Protein backbone atom coordinates (compact mmCIF):
# COMPACT_ATOMS: atom_id res chain seq x y z
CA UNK A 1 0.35 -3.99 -9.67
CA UNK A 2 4.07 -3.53 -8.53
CA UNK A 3 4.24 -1.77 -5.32
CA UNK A 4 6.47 1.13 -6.86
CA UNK A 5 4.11 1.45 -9.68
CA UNK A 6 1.42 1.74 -7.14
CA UNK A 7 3.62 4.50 -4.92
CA UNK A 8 4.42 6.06 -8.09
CA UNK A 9 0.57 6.42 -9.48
CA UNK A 10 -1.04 7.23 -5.99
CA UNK A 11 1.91 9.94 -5.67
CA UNK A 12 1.06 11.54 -9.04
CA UNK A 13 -2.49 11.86 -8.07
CA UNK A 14 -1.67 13.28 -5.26
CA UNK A 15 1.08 16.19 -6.18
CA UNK A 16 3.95 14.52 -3.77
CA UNK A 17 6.56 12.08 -3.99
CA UNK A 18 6.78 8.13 -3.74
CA UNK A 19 8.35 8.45 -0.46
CA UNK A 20 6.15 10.59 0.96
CA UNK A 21 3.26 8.44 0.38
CA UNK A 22 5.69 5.47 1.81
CA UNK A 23 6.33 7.23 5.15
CA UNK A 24 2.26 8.68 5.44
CA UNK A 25 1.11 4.93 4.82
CA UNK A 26 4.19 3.82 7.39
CA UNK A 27 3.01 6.01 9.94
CA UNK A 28 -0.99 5.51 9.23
CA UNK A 29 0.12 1.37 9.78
CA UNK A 30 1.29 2.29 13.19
CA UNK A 31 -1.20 4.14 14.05
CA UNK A 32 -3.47 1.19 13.76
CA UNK A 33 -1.55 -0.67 15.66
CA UNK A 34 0.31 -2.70 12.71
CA UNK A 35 4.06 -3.94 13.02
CA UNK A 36 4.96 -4.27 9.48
CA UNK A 37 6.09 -2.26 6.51
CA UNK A 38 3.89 -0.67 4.03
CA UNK A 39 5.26 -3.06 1.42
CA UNK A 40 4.32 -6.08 3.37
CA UNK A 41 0.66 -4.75 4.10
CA UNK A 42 -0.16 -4.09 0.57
CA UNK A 43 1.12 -7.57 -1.01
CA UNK A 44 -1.17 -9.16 2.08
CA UNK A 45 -4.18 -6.83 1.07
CA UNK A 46 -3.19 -7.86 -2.52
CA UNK A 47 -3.26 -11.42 -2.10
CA UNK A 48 -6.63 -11.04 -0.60
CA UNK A 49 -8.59 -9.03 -2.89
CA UNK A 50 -6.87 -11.58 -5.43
CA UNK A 51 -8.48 -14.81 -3.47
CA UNK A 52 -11.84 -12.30 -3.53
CA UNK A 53 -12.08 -11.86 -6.77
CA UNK A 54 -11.52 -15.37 -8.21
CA UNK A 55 -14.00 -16.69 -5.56
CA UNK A 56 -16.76 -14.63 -7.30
């Protein structure tokens, strides 16, 4: 899934905005101690669950 299509579907079910959900997930990644943008972190996450799911 296309990372705006993913801001814009976890947005709707949450009542807020795309951006909002950027800037929460921005600030949660720092938090944990990550250095990278929220785009960046889900296309790695992505590529993993990908790798995953083909291995099963």
């Amino acid at each position: 899934m296309r990372y705006q299509r993913l801001l814009e579907q976890v947005a709707k079910e949450n009542n807020t905005t795309p951006e909002k959900i950027e800037n929460e997930m921005g600030k949660a990644l720092k938090i944990a101690g990550y250095d990278i943008e929220p785009e960046i972190f889900i296309a790695l996450a992505s590529s993993k669950v990908k790798k995953t799911i083909y291995r099963n």
